[in-house]
Amino acid sequence: MKKILAIILFSSIIIVGCNGTTGEEEVSTQPFKQTEFLLGTVVTVKIYDEDKEAVLQEAFTLMEELEAKISTSIEDSEINKINQQAGKEAVKVSEEVFNLIESGKAYSEKANGSFDITIGPLTSLWHIGYEDAKKPDQSEITEILSYIDYEKIEMNEDNQTIYLEQENMQLDLGAIAKGFIADRINELFEEKEVSTGIIDLGGNIYVRGEHPRQDNWTIGIQNPFEGRGELVGKVTGENISVVTSGIYERYLEVDGKQYHHLLNPIDGYPFDNEIAGVTIISEKSIDGDALSTLVFSKGLEGGLQAIEEMDDIDVIIVTKDKEVYLSEGFTNFELTNEDFVLMEGVE
């Protein structure tokens, strides 16, 4: 699932301290920074610790290794090998891929199938965002839906194998891949004792450590109706993931009607409700990926209720009527765009 970019807002960044340290760690006033095109998007990582420049390259090496294993755009990836053997035989995979699929299956169960990592045949059918995108016939959708069922993913932990029980099934981990990788980079930072840094994987934003000049980092929330950089408001925090998804980032227009890229694996069509954009604030980036789709699937009231039942997860929902709703008790958001209205609750 493609993310609307959340823009990190700082006029200048000068890190003079770090979170959870004794003051013996040294952090630079200017970060070590690297930007590359990976995972189908522009990826930027910044590290402020003076003696941790080498970790930056380790982070990008790790991303390249993980992309090679999970991308369906790479012919010999482990995910493609699983898909090619659907209905035929189990495929042995790496620990990272096994864990990612295990997480994806768990999120699919939590969403009762409205999020489903076997949605690959449906995303391929619509192919929204590509030149050959089309609105399929109902007969095509009906056939494709028979191939979508996360319960038909057979996982053998002892052998570390994955088997798709039905021919023509396809895994598509695009909805959670960037979140999974962002979390792995953050784990690498923890292992290497990086105290202060920013991980931006095309909209999956993670801020690590304390901001030097104010209490928290400030992260802008993209306006889903305007171009990149136009904001609804801003979130403050530290050591948090912020992931924003929206319906206007990628869509297909047919006979004057827009069909966005967030597809419902139950009926085969894009989710159709009052929601225009969803932002998930969490400790883990993979939660933001999966739960943003869950909120879209449940609509405004159901989405708010679902998030409020979870610990350490918050949500910002922007509706097509330009109303903004927050999960109960979330106070780290400031509305900055006068075209939008911050609502007290769902009536």
mmCIF file of C-alpha atoms in Angstrom:
data_model
loop_
_atom_site.group_PDB
_atom_site.id
_atom_site.type_symbol
_atom_site.label_atom_id
_atom_site.label_comp_id
_atom_site.label_asym_id
_atom_site.label_seq_id
_atom_site.Cartn_x
_atom_site.Cartn_y
_atom_site.Cartn_z
ATOM 1 C CA MET A 1 0.000 0.000 0.000
ATOM 2 C CA LYS A 2 1.490 3.310 -1.018
ATOM 3 C CA LYS A 3 1.729 5.876 1.738
ATOM 4 C CA ILE A 4 1.082 9.578 1.572
ATOM 5 C CA LEU A 5 4.350 11.064 2.744
ATOM 6 C CA ALA A 6 4.398 12.454 6.250
ATOM 7 C CA ILE A 7 6.830 15.361 6.135
ATOM 8 C CA ILE A 8 9.356 15.837 8.926
ATOM 9 C CA LEU A 9 9.214 19.509 9.882
ATOM 10 C CA PHE A 10 12.355 21.156 11.121
ATOM 11 C CA SER A 11 13.803 24.500 10.011
ATOM 12 C CA SER A 12 17.161 23.209 11.138
ATOM 13 C CA ILE A 13 18.044 20.191 13.226
ATOM 14 C CA ILE A 14 20.703 20.504 15.875
ATOM 15 C CA ILE A 15 20.906 17.524 18.191
ATOM 16 C CA VAL A 16 22.611 18.352 21.474
ATOM 17 C CA GLY A 17 21.403 15.468 23.605
ATOM 18 C CA CYS A 18 20.005 12.003 23.296
ATOM 19 C CA ASN A 19 17.241 10.031 24.843
ATOM 20 C CA GLY A 20 17.943 7.627 27.688
ATOM 21 C CA THR A 21 21.701 8.247 27.886
ATOM 22 C CA THR A 22 24.055 9.500 30.584
ATOM 23 C CA GLY A 23 25.462 12.344 28.460
ATOM 24 C CA GLU A 24 28.620 10.405 27.613
ATOM 25 C CA GLU A 25 27.367 9.712 24.081
ATOM 26 C CA GLU A 26 28.310 12.428 21.556
ATOM 27 C CA VAL A 27 25.831 13.521 18.904
ATOM 28 C CA SER A 28 26.599 15.778 15.975
ATOM 29 C CA THR A 29 24.989 19.088 15.109
ATOM 30 C CA GLN A 30 24.765 17.808 11.523
ATOM 31 C CA PRO A 31 23.547 14.307 10.737
ATOM 32 C CA PHE A 32 25.130 11.620 8.662
ATOM 33 C CA LYS A 33 22.530 11.319 5.899
ATOM 34 C CA GLN A 34 21.932 8.922 3.031
ATOM 35 C CA THR A 35 19.115 8.903 0.458
ATOM 36 C CA GLU A 36 18.446 6.171 -2.086
ATOM 37 C CA PHE A 37 15.589 4.820 -4.187
ATOM 38 C CA LEU A 38 14.612 1.535 -2.565
ATOM 39 C CA LEU A 39 11.389 -0.356 -1.845
ATOM 40 C CA GLY A 40 9.729 1.495 -4.729
ATOM 41 C CA THR A 41 10.181 4.881 -3.059
ATOM 42 C CA VAL A 42 12.700 7.465 -1.879
ATOM 43 C CA VAL A 43 14.314 6.340 1.370
ATOM 44 C CA THR A 44 16.233 8.661 3.709
ATOM 45 C CA VAL A 45 18.040 7.743 6.917
ATOM 46 C CA LYS A 46 19.780 10.206 9.242
ATOM 47 C CA ILE A 47 22.047 9.442 12.198
ATOM 48 C CA TYR A 48 23.228 12.162 14.578
ATOM 49 C CA ASP A 49 25.666 10.220 16.760
ATOM 50 C CA GLU A 50 29.188 11.382 15.891
ATOM 51 C CA ASP A 51 30.792 7.942 15.969
ATOM 52 C CA LYS A 52 28.039 5.982 14.200
ATOM 53 C CA GLU A 53 28.511 6.895 10.524
ATOM 54 C CA ALA A 54 29.259 3.267 9.618
ATOM 55 C CA VAL A 55 25.796 2.215 10.853
ATOM 56 C CA LEU A 56 24.244 4.272 8.059
ATOM 57 C CA GLN A 57 25.651 1.975 5.383
ATOM 58 C CA GLU A 58 24.708 -1.060 7.469
ATOM 59 C CA ALA A 59 21.118 0.195 7.465
ATOM 60 C CA PHE A 60 20.994 0.471 3.682
ATOM 61 C CA THR A 61 22.684 -2.891 3.222
ATOM 62 C CA LEU A 62 20.019 -4.438 5.459
ATOM 63 C CA MET A 63 17.239 -2.744 3.470
ATOM 64 C CA GLU A 64 18.660 -4.030 0.180
ATOM 65 C CA GLU A 65 18.900 -7.557 1.564
ATOM 66 C CA LEU A 66 15.319 -7.504 2.829
ATOM 67 C CA GLU A 67 13.967 -6.009 -0.397
ATOM 68 C CA ALA A 68 15.657 -8.772 -2.386
ATOM 69 C CA LYS A 69 13.804 -11.334 -0.277
ATOM 70 C CA ILE A 70 10.297 -9.851 -0.181
ATOM 71 C CA SER A 71 9.747 -7.739 -3.299
ATOM 72 C CA THR A 72 7.509 -9.216 -5.978
ATOM 73 C CA SER A 73 9.345 -6.969 -8.466
ATOM 74 C CA ILE A 74 12.494 -9.043 -7.982
ATOM 75 C CA GLU A 75 12.157 -12.275 -9.945
ATOM 76 C CA ASP A 76 14.003 -14.607 -7.580
ATOM 77 C CA SER A 77 12.691 -13.150 -4.317
ATOM 78 C CA GLU A 78 11.479 -15.579 -1.693
ATOM 79 C CA ILE A 79 7.938 -14.218 -1.989
ATOM 80 C CA ASN A 80 7.887 -14.859 -5.740
ATOM 81 C CA LYS A 81 9.153 -18.380 -5.157
ATOM 82 C CA ILE A 82 6.297 -18.996 -2.706
ATOM 83 C CA ASN A 83 3.758 -17.620 -5.203
ATOM 84 C CA GLN A 84 5.166 -19.713 -8.056
ATOM 85 C CA GLN A 85 4.761 -22.872 -5.973
ATOM 86 C CA ALA A 86 1.200 -22.106 -4.849
ATOM 87 C CA GLY A 87 -0.812 -25.326 -4.788
ATOM 88 C CA LYS A 88 2.315 -27.344 -5.533
ATOM 89 C CA GLU A 89 4.831 -27.494 -2.703
ATOM 90 C CA ALA A 90 6.132 -25.731 0.380
ATOM 91 C CA VAL A 91 9.057 -23.319 0.056
ATOM 92 C CA LYS A 92 11.816 -22.929 2.642
ATOM 93 C CA VAL A 93 12.361 -19.267 3.515
ATOM 94 C CA SER A 94 14.665 -17.119 5.618
ATOM 95 C CA GLU A 95 13.831 -16.257 9.207
ATOM 96 C CA GLU A 96 13.006 -12.656 8.248
ATOM 97 C CA VAL A 97 10.498 -13.696 5.589
ATOM 98 C CA PHE A 98 8.929 -16.315 7.840
ATOM 99 C CA ASN A 99 8.483 -13.720 10.602
ATOM 100 C CA LEU A 100 7.036 -11.158 8.185
ATOM 101 C CA ILE A 101 4.470 -13.623 6.822
ATOM 102 C CA GLU A 102 3.633 -14.721 10.347
ATOM 103 C CA SER A 103 2.972 -11.097 11.306
ATOM 104 C CA GLY A 104 0.941 -10.514 8.154
ATOM 105 C CA LYS A 105 -1.213 -13.554 8.817
ATOM 106 C CA ALA A 106 -1.804 -12.388 12.397
ATOM 107 C CA TYR A 107 -2.937 -8.961 11.181
ATOM 108 C CA SER A 108 -5.207 -10.656 8.629
ATOM 109 C CA GLU A 109 -6.820 -12.644 11.422
ATOM 110 C CA LYS A 110 -7.238 -9.519 13.550
ATOM 111 C CA ALA A 111 -8.997 -7.783 10.662
ATOM 112 C CA ASN A 112 -11.205 -10.813 9.923
ATOM 113 C CA GLY A 113 -10.007 -10.777 6.330
ATOM 114 C CA SER A 114 -10.605 -7.095 5.525
ATOM 115 C CA PHE A 115 -6.812 -6.965 5.509
ATOM 116 C CA ASP A 116 -5.383 -10.044 3.804
ATOM 117 C CA ILE A 117 -1.803 -10.669 2.701
ATOM 118 C CA THR A 118 -3.025 -13.067 -0.016
ATOM 119 C CA ILE A 119 -4.567 -10.104 -1.857
ATOM 120 C CA GLY A 120 -1.929 -10.367 -4.613
ATOM 121 C CA PRO A 121 -4.276 -11.612 -7.371
ATOM 122 C CA LEU A 122 -6.631 -8.663 -6.751
ATOM 123 C CA THR A 123 -3.949 -5.958 -6.753
ATOM 124 C CA SER A 124 -2.550 -7.480 -9.950
ATOM 125 C CA LEU A 125 -6.011 -7.463 -11.545
ATOM 126 C CA TRP A 126 -6.709 -3.761 -10.881
ATOM 127 C CA HIS A 127 -3.013 -2.744 -11.114
ATOM 128 C CA ILE A 128 -3.842 0.772 -9.944
ATOM 129 C CA GLY A 129 -0.917 3.148 -10.319
ATOM 130 C CA TYR A 130 0.367 1.475 -13.497
ATOM 131 C CA GLU A 131 -0.265 2.173 -17.185
ATOM 132 C CA ASP A 132 -2.297 -1.001 -17.627
ATOM 133 C CA ALA A 133 -4.647 -0.234 -14.700
ATOM 134 C CA LYS A 134 -8.266 -1.078 -15.377
ATOM 135 C CA LYS A 135 -11.629 -1.531 -13.718
ATOM 136 C CA PRO A 136 -12.209 -5.289 -13.941
ATOM 137 C CA ASP A 137 -15.463 -6.939 -14.890
ATOM 138 C CA GLN A 138 -17.459 -8.406 -12.028
ATOM 139 C CA SER A 139 -16.859 -11.912 -13.382
ATOM 140 C CA GLU A 140 -13.096 -11.347 -13.174
ATOM 141 C CA ILE A 141 -13.361 -10.056 -9.611
ATOM 142 C CA THR A 142 -15.533 -12.985 -8.551
ATOM 143 C CA GLU A 143 -12.988 -15.461 -9.878
ATOM 144 C CA ILE A 144 -10.057 -13.663 -8.255
ATOM 145 C CA LEU A 145 -11.757 -13.512 -4.850
ATOM 146 C CA SER A 146 -11.713 -17.299 -4.706
ATOM 147 C CA TYR A 147 -7.907 -17.146 -4.531
ATOM 148 C CA ILE A 148 -7.801 -14.814 -1.518
ATOM 149 C CA ASP A 149 -7.792 -16.502 1.866
ATOM 150 C CA TYR A 150 -5.092 -16.001 4.495
ATOM 151 C CA GLU A 151 -6.277 -19.175 6.253
ATOM 152 C CA LYS A 152 -4.830 -21.151 3.337
ATOM 153 C CA ILE A 153 -1.291 -20.095 4.238
ATOM 154 C CA GLU A 154 0.365 -23.147 5.763
ATOM 155 C CA MET A 155 3.364 -22.319 7.968
ATOM 156 C CA ASN A 156 5.756 -24.926 9.307
ATOM 157 C CA GLU A 157 7.902 -23.360 12.010
ATOM 158 C CA ASP A 158 10.142 -26.414 12.463
ATOM 159 C CA ASN A 159 11.077 -26.536 8.775
ATOM 160 C CA GLN A 160 10.674 -22.786 8.279
ATOM 161 C CA THR A 161 8.528 -23.330 5.182
ATOM 162 C CA ILE A 162 5.544 -21.557 3.647
ATOM 163 C CA TYR A 163 2.903 -23.255 1.512
ATOM 164 C CA LEU A 164 -0.039 -21.634 -0.268
ATOM 165 C CA GLU A 165 -2.646 -24.371 -0.395
ATOM 166 C CA GLN A 166 -4.442 -23.238 -3.571
ATOM 167 C CA GLU A 167 -3.052 -22.728 -7.046
ATOM 168 C CA ASN A 168 -3.144 -19.088 -8.274
ATOM 169 C CA MET A 169 -2.867 -17.715 -4.735
ATOM 170 C CA GLN A 170 -0.367 -14.876 -4.334
ATOM 171 C CA LEU A 171 1.147 -13.179 -1.334
ATOM 172 C CA ASP A 172 1.397 -9.398 -1.530
ATOM 173 C CA LEU A 173 3.260 -7.980 1.465
ATOM 174 C CA GLY A 174 3.434 -4.437 0.115
ATOM 175 C CA ALA A 175 0.984 -3.253 2.762
ATOM 176 C CA ILE A 176 3.350 -4.109 5.627
ATOM 177 C CA ALA A 177 6.802 -4.469 4.062
ATOM 178 C CA LYS A 178 8.038 -0.925 4.663
ATOM 179 C CA GLY A 179 6.812 -0.962 8.249
ATOM 180 C CA PHE A 180 8.570 -4.268 8.865
ATOM 181 C CA ILE A 181 11.814 -2.935 7.388
ATOM 182 C CA ALA A 182 11.590 0.350 9.312
ATOM 183 C CA ASP A 183 11.303 -1.641 12.524
ATOM 184 C CA ARG A 184 14.302 -3.773 11.552
ATOM 185 C CA ILE A 185 16.367 -0.608 10.961
ATOM 186 C CA ASN A 186 15.310 0.704 14.351
ATOM 187 C CA GLU A 187 16.365 -2.618 15.903
ATOM 188 C CA LEU A 188 19.733 -2.222 14.181
ATOM 189 C CA PHE A 189 20.054 1.258 15.700
ATOM 190 C CA GLU A 190 19.324 -0.240 19.105
ATOM 191 C CA GLU A 191 21.942 -2.954 18.626
ATOM 192 C CA LYS A 192 24.544 -0.407 17.503
ATOM 193 C CA GLU A 193 23.609 2.057 20.276
ATOM 194 C CA VAL A 194 22.476 4.806 17.917
ATOM 195 C CA SER A 195 20.701 7.271 20.176
ATOM 196 C CA THR A 196 19.283 9.806 17.726
ATOM 197 C CA GLY A 197 18.090 9.305 14.175
ATOM 198 C CA ILE A 198 15.317 9.516 11.607
ATOM 199 C CA ILE A 199 14.074 6.682 9.408
ATOM 200 C CA ASP A 200 11.910 7.723 6.446
ATOM 201 C CA LEU A 201 10.859 4.888 4.166
ATOM 202 C CA GLY A 202 8.640 6.740 1.745
ATOM 203 C CA GLY A 203 6.182 7.877 4.384
ATOM 204 C CA ASN A 204 6.821 5.367 7.149
ATOM 205 C CA ILE A 205 8.436 7.836 9.536
ATOM 206 C CA TYR A 206 10.245 6.846 12.720
ATOM 207 C CA VAL A 207 11.887 9.448 14.968
ATOM 208 C CA ARG A 208 14.408 8.136 17.494
ATOM 209 C CA GLY A 209 15.743 10.100 20.443
ATOM 210 C CA GLU A 210 15.026 13.588 21.754
ATOM 211 C CA HIS A 211 14.747 16.820 19.797
ATOM 212 C CA PRO A 212 17.454 19.237 20.973
ATOM 213 C CA ARG A 213 15.565 22.519 20.883
ATOM 214 C CA GLN A 214 12.069 21.561 21.973
ATOM 215 C CA ASP A 215 10.289 18.882 23.883
ATOM 216 C CA ASN A 216 9.556 16.635 20.901
ATOM 217 C CA TRP A 217 9.963 16.108 17.183
ATOM 218 C CA THR A 218 7.268 17.594 14.970
ATOM 219 C CA ILE A 219 5.859 15.462 12.139
ATOM 220 C CA GLY A 220 3.537 16.983 9.545
ATOM 221 C CA ILE A 221 0.417 15.101 8.454
ATOM 222 C CA GLN A 222 -0.211 15.314 4.712
ATOM 223 C CA ASN A 223 -3.421 16.875 3.394
ATOM 224 C CA PRO A 224 -4.977 14.025 1.362
ATOM 225 C CA PHE A 225 -6.608 16.508 -1.041
ATOM 226 C CA GLU A 226 -3.490 18.494 -2.008
ATOM 227 C CA GLY A 227 0.051 17.965 -3.270
ATOM 228 C CA ARG A 228 2.961 16.828 -1.165
ATOM 229 C CA GLY A 229 3.912 19.269 1.567
ATOM 230 C CA GLU A 230 0.391 20.622 2.109
ATOM 231 C CA LEU A 231 -0.549 19.688 5.651
ATOM 232 C CA VAL A 232 -3.615 19.122 7.802
ATOM 233 C CA GLY A 233 -1.728 19.441 11.061
ATOM 234 C CA LYS A 234 1.204 18.119 13.008
ATOM 235 C CA VAL A 235 2.008 15.410 15.532
ATOM 236 C CA THR A 236 4.641 15.711 18.251
ATOM 237 C CA GLY A 237 6.515 12.911 19.960
ATOM 238 C CA GLU A 238 9.745 10.956 20.276
ATOM 239 C CA ASN A 239 10.558 7.306 19.666
ATOM 240 C CA ILE A 240 7.378 6.918 17.644
ATOM 241 C CA SER A 241 6.297 5.690 14.232
ATOM 242 C CA VAL A 242 3.897 7.805 12.170
ATOM 243 C CA VAL A 243 2.329 6.221 9.074
ATOM 244 C CA THR A 244 -0.248 7.965 6.890
ATOM 245 C CA SER A 245 -2.387 6.376 4.153
ATOM 246 C CA GLY A 246 -4.837 8.117 1.863
ATOM 247 C CA ILE A 247 -7.189 7.480 -1.047
ATOM 248 C CA TYR A 248 -5.976 10.268 -3.320
ATOM 249 C CA GLU A 249 -2.328 9.268 -3.632
ATOM 250 C CA ARG A 250 -2.900 6.642 -6.310
ATOM 251 C CA TYR A 251 -6.136 6.013 -8.174
ATOM 252 C CA LEU A 252 -7.802 4.995 -11.420
ATOM 253 C CA GLU A 253 -10.483 7.189 -13.009
ATOM 254 C CA VAL A 254 -13.218 5.550 -15.094
ATOM 255 C CA ASP A 255 -16.237 7.460 -16.427
ATOM 256 C CA GLY A 256 -15.585 10.309 -14.024
ATOM 257 C CA LYS A 257 -15.354 8.092 -10.945
ATOM 258 C CA GLN A 258 -12.132 7.588 -9.002
ATOM 259 C CA TYR A 259 -11.123 4.139 -7.761
ATOM 260 C CA HIS A 260 -8.312 4.373 -5.203
ATOM 261 C CA HIS A 261 -5.655 1.745 -4.552
ATOM 262 C CA LEU A 262 -6.829 0.543 -1.123
ATOM 263 C CA LEU A 263 -8.693 -2.603 -2.131
ATOM 264 C CA ASN A 264 -11.134 -4.590 -0.025
ATOM 265 C CA PRO A 265 -10.181 -8.289 -0.263
ATOM 266 C CA ILE A 266 -13.716 -9.283 0.711
ATOM 267 C CA ASP A 267 -15.697 -7.655 -2.134
ATOM 268 C CA GLY A 268 -12.848 -6.902 -4.553
ATOM 269 C CA TYR A 269 -13.436 -3.141 -4.813
ATOM 270 C CA PRO A 270 -11.746 -0.133 -3.185
ATOM 271 C CA PHE A 271 -12.998 0.647 0.314
ATOM 272 C CA ASP A 272 -15.909 3.065 -0.047
ATOM 273 C CA ASN A 273 -16.764 5.109 3.025
ATOM 274 C CA GLU A 274 -16.292 8.572 4.525
ATOM 275 C CA ILE A 275 -12.545 8.253 5.156
ATOM 276 C CA ALA A 276 -9.985 10.136 3.030
ATOM 277 C CA GLY A 277 -6.862 9.644 5.138
ATOM 278 C CA VAL A 278 -5.662 7.672 8.151
ATOM 279 C CA THR A 279 -2.596 8.249 10.317
ATOM 280 C CA ILE A 280 -1.464 5.648 12.842
ATOM 281 C CA ILE A 281 0.871 6.639 15.677
ATOM 282 C CA SER A 282 2.524 3.643 17.294
ATOM 283 C CA GLU A 283 5.712 2.166 18.690
ATOM 284 C CA LYS A 284 6.079 -0.218 15.742
ATOM 285 C CA SER A 285 5.911 0.914 12.131
ATOM 286 C CA ILE A 286 4.428 -2.385 10.959
ATOM 287 C CA ASP A 287 1.414 -1.637 13.190
ATOM 288 C CA GLY A 288 0.911 1.617 11.314
ATOM 289 C CA ASP A 289 0.953 -0.185 7.965
ATOM 290 C CA ALA A 290 -1.546 -2.889 8.840
ATOM 291 C CA LEU A 291 -3.831 -0.888 11.119
ATOM 292 C CA SER A 292 -4.305 1.963 8.658
ATOM 293 C CA THR A 293 -5.893 -0.552 6.281
ATOM 294 C CA LEU A 294 -7.936 -1.988 9.148
ATOM 295 C CA VAL A 295 -9.323 1.484 9.928
ATOM 296 C CA PHE A 296 -10.229 2.065 6.264
ATOM 297 C CA SER A 297 -12.059 -1.250 6.206
ATOM 298 C CA LYS A 298 -14.163 -0.427 9.261
ATOM 299 C CA GLY A 299 -15.079 3.171 8.437
ATOM 300 C CA LEU A 300 -14.995 6.158 10.766
ATOM 301 C CA GLU A 301 -16.864 4.906 13.818
ATOM 302 C CA GLY A 302 -15.670 1.313 13.618
ATOM 303 C CA GLY A 303 -12.099 2.380 12.912
ATOM 304 C CA LEU A 304 -11.957 4.683 15.921
ATOM 305 C CA GLN A 305 -13.438 2.003 18.154
ATOM 306 C CA ALA A 306 -10.972 -0.629 16.925
ATOM 307 C CA ILE A 307 -7.939 1.546 17.650
ATOM 308 C CA GLU A 308 -9.243 2.692 21.033
ATOM 309 C CA GLU A 309 -9.421 -0.948 22.114
ATOM 310 C CA MET A 310 -5.672 -1.342 21.493
ATOM 311 C CA ASP A 311 -2.855 -0.363 23.836
ATOM 312 C CA ASP A 312 -0.253 2.234 22.804
ATOM 313 C CA ILE A 313 -1.850 2.918 19.409
ATOM 314 C CA ASP A 314 -3.467 6.192 18.313
ATOM 315 C CA VAL A 315 -5.179 7.285 15.126
ATOM 316 C CA ILE A 316 -6.007 10.461 13.235
ATOM 317 C CA ILE A 317 -8.816 10.109 10.686
ATOM 318 C CA VAL A 318 -9.479 12.734 8.007
ATOM 319 C CA THR A 319 -12.875 12.442 6.305
ATOM 320 C CA LYS A 320 -13.935 13.414 2.792
ATOM 321 C CA ASP A 321 -15.861 16.276 4.414
ATOM 322 C CA LYS A 322 -12.557 17.590 5.841
ATOM 323 C CA GLU A 323 -13.371 16.663 9.412
ATOM 324 C CA VAL A 324 -10.549 15.395 11.640
ATOM 325 C CA TYR A 325 -11.140 12.805 14.360
ATOM 326 C CA LEU A 326 -8.663 11.622 17.000
ATOM 327 C CA SER A 327 -8.646 8.466 19.082
ATOM 328 C CA GLU A 328 -9.784 9.102 22.637
ATOM 329 C CA GLY A 329 -7.102 10.589 24.860
ATOM 330 C CA PHE A 330 -4.691 11.477 22.048
ATOM 331 C CA THR A 331 -3.492 15.044 22.630
ATOM 332 C CA ASN A 332 -0.280 15.252 20.605
ATOM 333 C CA PHE A 333 -1.944 16.626 17.472
ATOM 334 C CA GLU A 334 -2.361 20.244 16.432
ATOM 335 C CA LEU A 335 -4.633 21.270 13.560
ATOM 336 C CA THR A 336 -2.882 23.861 11.389
ATOM 337 C CA ASN A 337 -5.119 24.004 8.303
ATOM 338 C CA GLU A 338 -8.208 26.204 8.562
ATOM 339 C CA ASP A 339 -9.961 24.230 5.805
ATOM 340 C CA PHE A 340 -10.387 21.350 8.248
ATOM 341 C CA VAL A 341 -12.409 21.024 11.466
ATOM 342 C CA LEU A 342 -11.230 19.111 14.524
ATOM 343 C CA MET A 343 -14.194 17.126 15.826
ATOM 344 C CA GLU A 344 -14.857 16.213 19.453
ATOM 345 C CA GLY A 345 -16.200 12.741 18.704
ATOM 346 C CA VAL A 346 -18.415 10.669 16.427
ATOM 347 C CA GLU A 347 -22.103 11.473 16.766
#
